[in-house]
Amino acid sequence: MYAYDELDRTLINERVEEFRDQVKRRLSGELTEDEFKMLRLQNGVYLQLHAYMFRIAIPYGTLSSEQLRRLAHVARRYDRGYGHFTTRQNIQFNWIKLAELPDALGDLAEVGIHAMQTSGNNTRNVTSDQWAGVAPGEIEDPRIWSELIRQYTTLHPEFSFLPRKFKFAITASPHDRAAIKIHDIGLRLHRNAEGETGFEVLVGGGLGRTPFIGKTIKPFVHGRDLLSYVEAILRVYNQYGRRDNIYKARIKILVHELGIDKFAKEVEDEWQEMRDSDTALTLDDAMIEDIRSRFTYPAYEKLPHTPEELKKAAHDPLFERWRKNSVSTHKVQGYAIVTLSLKPVGGPPGDATADQMDALADLADKYSFGEIRVGHEQNLALPHVAKRDLPALWNALDKIGLATPNVNLVSDIIACPGLDYCSLANARSIPIAQELTRRFANHETADLIGRLHINISGCINACGHHHVGHIGILGVEKNGEEFYQITIGGRADENAELGALIGPAVPYGEVADVVEDIVEAYLALRARPDELFVDTVKRLGVEPFRERVYATR
Amino acid sequence: MTSPLEQKKIKITGPSVVTANRTWDGIVIYRTARQDWSAKLSDAAIVRTSDEARALLAESVADDVGAVGAYIAPVEIKESGKIKPGNLREHIRLQGVTIDLPVPA
Ligand code: SF4
């Protein structure tokens, strides 16, 4: 966990009082909606179809049990008893009243939660690997650097009015769980030949209307230079990024139009000049150490690799199925990382009820040193579970509906809120996801299919990351009806790629059939049982899948 | 459903209403003929020409304290006289989400 200092707490509290006053003035008519809109957006308040939506940041996906309990409290007291975890380590409440928002924000501030950087043309919530600090093989905890960037960019005037929103993601593991290649800036922590820690810097990734995979502009930036280098990128973006056309305003378009080499040179020139004239942004060891020391880690015990409890429980096939699916190796022997699927059969992806949040907070206290993680796949994790506790934890999770053994399988669907909630949507996402989870409810079949990510977005803004789904589903409108374009072969990891369209859009009622056809085609076409769906598509291309889907349509 | 939030030119092709969200709590509301708002579609003022729509929208937008984001939305008038939303988006705004909520109301 990260411990906020006095400055953080003062900032968050001041912000609540400022917003309370702004809401009061809005409701009295002193502020018009035009004047107020920017202010509410700066506090994560959007207007959706049915109500205001309140988006709260969970920096680098780390939550304490106390914070999770407070989210449950907000869900229960100010909303309709649940929250929705997004693809950017945020949580959204969908039914909140403007008049009550300052109180909700105040309740959250007491436990160090805020909604800054969840909207507007500024640097957004800095996301990271949800296994940060516990993943085996990690170079260093990437949250230290995420926090440095968070502190530096939050409310920084130079980054508060960028041409468009700006998203960072950081990973420190060889396997990218943070989807860094689809962010405006992606940072991969690694060591150079001299053993120093630094970053590969990728720029210009992003989805939406014009999707791009991020490109490397510098293979190694020393950790001490991270802020100055990031500042150089943002300065170049601030100077050249387009402000005349919202569809061309993201940095990915600038990188594309200038070309990666020219963009990299602009950044390098800016950086060199900055470094010569201003050393204030060079991080000294003490500064980094100060942040590092604020991340506390549990006092792990020395535990056996395979405790008796685990051996005994291995006879229960249901437990074993869950363990194989949802339990991952921890960097400390005798401990495990447990992923909690928020994708129950027939449920809306990423939603958790207040009761589940409270119960999970208690389980985190009992079994995970009071810590919970939030991943971009819209699932949660308990990062420090002693393996001997796994059987008891599984039983408890099962009782609260958080032990669905479908992590990374076909029913672990990422979906945006779509037309059920979102005012920008063309079509619904959630009912499509629900139908697919029912079609693939059989765990044997899902295991047979293996790793397969389905991503659904209700419009081209791509909040459900459909471009990088192994199967991507995008809602479009045709003559007032909901239709869906389907892509295959996308991926969001270290080998990120954009999916390719398989053919004309299909109507709402046919989407689940089409996905079933695609999966059946894959099962027939794969070279071996362990050839993943996405690898079969890479090997064979789209054509055999297109044939299968459209032969009878 | 193309988002109506960017309505530039006002041209309607059938019966329409003006809808918005209520400022203090965000709920869906409709402009009535009494220059007021109601949460019931049946209370909405129906406009049938672009000029009428323009006038109703102008009057609605002028109430900046009471409502947010007013726009014109199509409706269908059934033979019985009942007013129905003219598209799926408006149907969802009126009836609520098309899925079961995680916590029943
Ligand atoms: S992808 Fe579109 S429909 Fe889905 S949440 Fe984002 S803006 Fe709304």
mmCIF file of N, CA and C in Angstrom, chain A residues 34 54 57 65 95 120 122 152 162 209 217 223 236 244 253 261 296 337 344 351 371 403-404 450-451 479 508 518:
data_model
loop_
_atom_site.group_PDB
_atom_site.id
_atom_site.type_symbol
_atom_site.label_atom_id
_atom_site.label_comp_id
_atom_site.label_asym_id
_atom_site.label_seq_id
_atom_site.Cartn_x
_atom_site.Cartn_y
_atom_site.Cartn_z
ATOM 1 N N ASP A 34 -22.807 25.534 -18.816
ATOM 2 C CA ASP A 34 -21.597 25.764 -19.613
ATOM 3 C C ASP A 34 -20.403 26.062 -18.719
ATOM 4 N N PHE A 54 -20.307 8.978 -11.848
ATOM 5 C CA PHE A 54 -19.199 9.450 -11.018
ATOM 6 C C PHE A 54 -18.044 8.464 -11.173
ATOM 7 N N ALA A 57 -10.836 7.397 -9.434
ATOM 8 C CA ALA A 57 -9.555 6.789 -9.810
ATOM 9 C C ALA A 57 -9.076 5.816 -8.734
ATOM 10 N N SER A 65 -8.379 -2.427 2.147
ATOM 11 C CA SER A 65 -9.702 -2.929 2.525
ATOM 12 C C SER A 65 -10.568 -1.777 3.031
ATOM 13 N N TRP A 95 -25.648 6.145 -10.839
ATOM 14 C CA TRP A 95 -26.966 6.699 -10.519
ATOM 15 C C TRP A 95 -26.887 7.825 -9.509
ATOM 16 N N GLY A 120 -11.519 14.970 -18.669
ATOM 17 C CA GLY A 120 -10.919 16.207 -19.158
ATOM 18 C C GLY A 120 -9.641 15.965 -19.936
ATOM 19 N N ASN A 122 -6.530 16.198 -19.634
ATOM 20 C CA ASN A 122 -5.341 16.233 -18.787
ATOM 21 C C ASN A 122 -4.740 14.838 -18.716
ATOM 22 N N TYR A 152 3.592 14.217 -10.024
ATOM 23 C CA TYR A 152 4.126 15.294 -10.848
ATOM 24 C C TYR A 152 3.050 15.901 -11.760
ATOM 25 N N LEU A 162 -4.330 20.022 -22.070
ATOM 26 C CA LEU A 162 -3.663 19.415 -23.215
ATOM 27 C C LEU A 162 -4.633 19.418 -24.399
ATOM 28 N N ARG A 209 -11.447 5.944 -32.564
ATOM 29 C CA ARG A 209 -11.754 6.055 -33.996
ATOM 30 C C ARG A 209 -10.567 5.679 -34.883
ATOM 31 N N ILE A 217 10.016 5.217 -28.781
ATOM 32 C CA ILE A 217 10.808 6.369 -29.223
ATOM 33 C C ILE A 217 12.150 6.425 -28.511
ATOM 34 N N GLY A 223 15.993 5.965 -14.926
ATOM 35 C CA GLY A 223 14.935 6.321 -13.981
ATOM 36 C C GLY A 223 15.001 7.768 -13.510
ATOM 37 N N VAL A 236 6.170 18.704 -26.436
ATOM 38 C CA VAL A 236 6.057 18.582 -27.900
ATOM 39 C C VAL A 236 4.590 18.400 -28.277
ATOM 40 N N ASP A 244 -7.817 21.874 -33.132
ATOM 41 C CA ASP A 244 -8.922 22.330 -33.985
ATOM 42 C C ASP A 244 -9.892 21.202 -34.313
ATOM 43 N N ILE A 253 -2.193 10.722 -33.226
ATOM 44 C CA ILE A 253 -2.339 11.317 -34.560
ATOM 45 C C ILE A 253 -1.104 12.167 -34.877
ATOM 46 N N ASP A 261 10.111 8.909 -36.315
ATOM 47 C CA ASP A 261 11.490 9.393 -36.191
ATOM 48 C C ASP A 261 11.518 10.894 -35.933
ATOM 49 N N THR A 296 4.333 0.162 1.408
ATOM 50 C CA THR A 296 4.666 -0.821 2.433
ATOM 51 C C THR A 296 4.278 -2.216 1.936
ATOM 52 N N ILE A 337 -1.047 -15.172 -5.813
ATOM 53 C CA ILE A 337 -1.893 -14.051 -6.242
ATOM 54 C C ILE A 337 -3.217 -14.671 -6.695
ATOM 55 N N PRO A 344 -19.419 -13.229 -13.662
ATOM 56 C CA PRO A 344 -20.240 -14.408 -13.411
ATOM 57 C C PRO A 344 -21.124 -14.696 -14.630
ATOM 58 N N ASP A 351 -19.013 -5.471 -12.784
ATOM 59 C CA ASP A 351 -19.828 -4.919 -11.702
ATOM 60 C C ASP A 351 -19.587 -5.692 -10.402
ATOM 61 N N GLU A 371 -5.190 -5.939 1.388
ATOM 62 C CA GLU A 371 -4.954 -5.269 0.102
ATOM 63 C C GLU A 371 -5.696 -5.946 -1.048
ATOM 64 N N ALA A 403 -15.928 -16.500 -7.252
ATOM 65 C CA ALA A 403 -15.003 -17.601 -7.535
ATOM 66 C C ALA A 403 -15.310 -18.265 -8.878
ATOM 67 N N THR A 404 -15.842 -17.495 -9.823
ATOM 68 C CA THR A 404 -16.100 -18.078 -11.150
ATOM 69 C C THR A 404 -14.746 -18.409 -11.793
ATOM 70 N N GLY A 450 -9.538 -22.707 -24.146
ATOM 71 C CA GLY A 450 -8.309 -22.066 -23.668
ATOM 72 C C GLY A 450 -8.410 -20.553 -23.668
ATOM 73 N N ARG A 451 -7.253 -19.918 -23.606
ATOM 74 C CA ARG A 451 -7.226 -18.454 -23.454
ATOM 75 C C ARG A 451 -7.882 -17.776 -24.662
ATOM 76 N N ASN A 479 -29.511 2.186 -39.787
ATOM 77 C CA ASN A 479 -30.938 2.538 -39.899
ATOM 78 C C ASN A 479 -31.679 2.406 -38.570
ATOM 79 N N TYR A 508 -27.916 -7.483 -33.797
ATOM 80 C CA TYR A 508 -27.869 -7.820 -32.369
ATOM 81 C C TYR A 508 -28.107 -9.305 -32.100
ATOM 82 N N ILE A 518 -17.142 -18.675 -34.826
ATOM 83 C CA ILE A 518 -15.699 -18.374 -34.847
ATOM 84 C C ILE A 518 -14.953 -19.351 -33.935
#
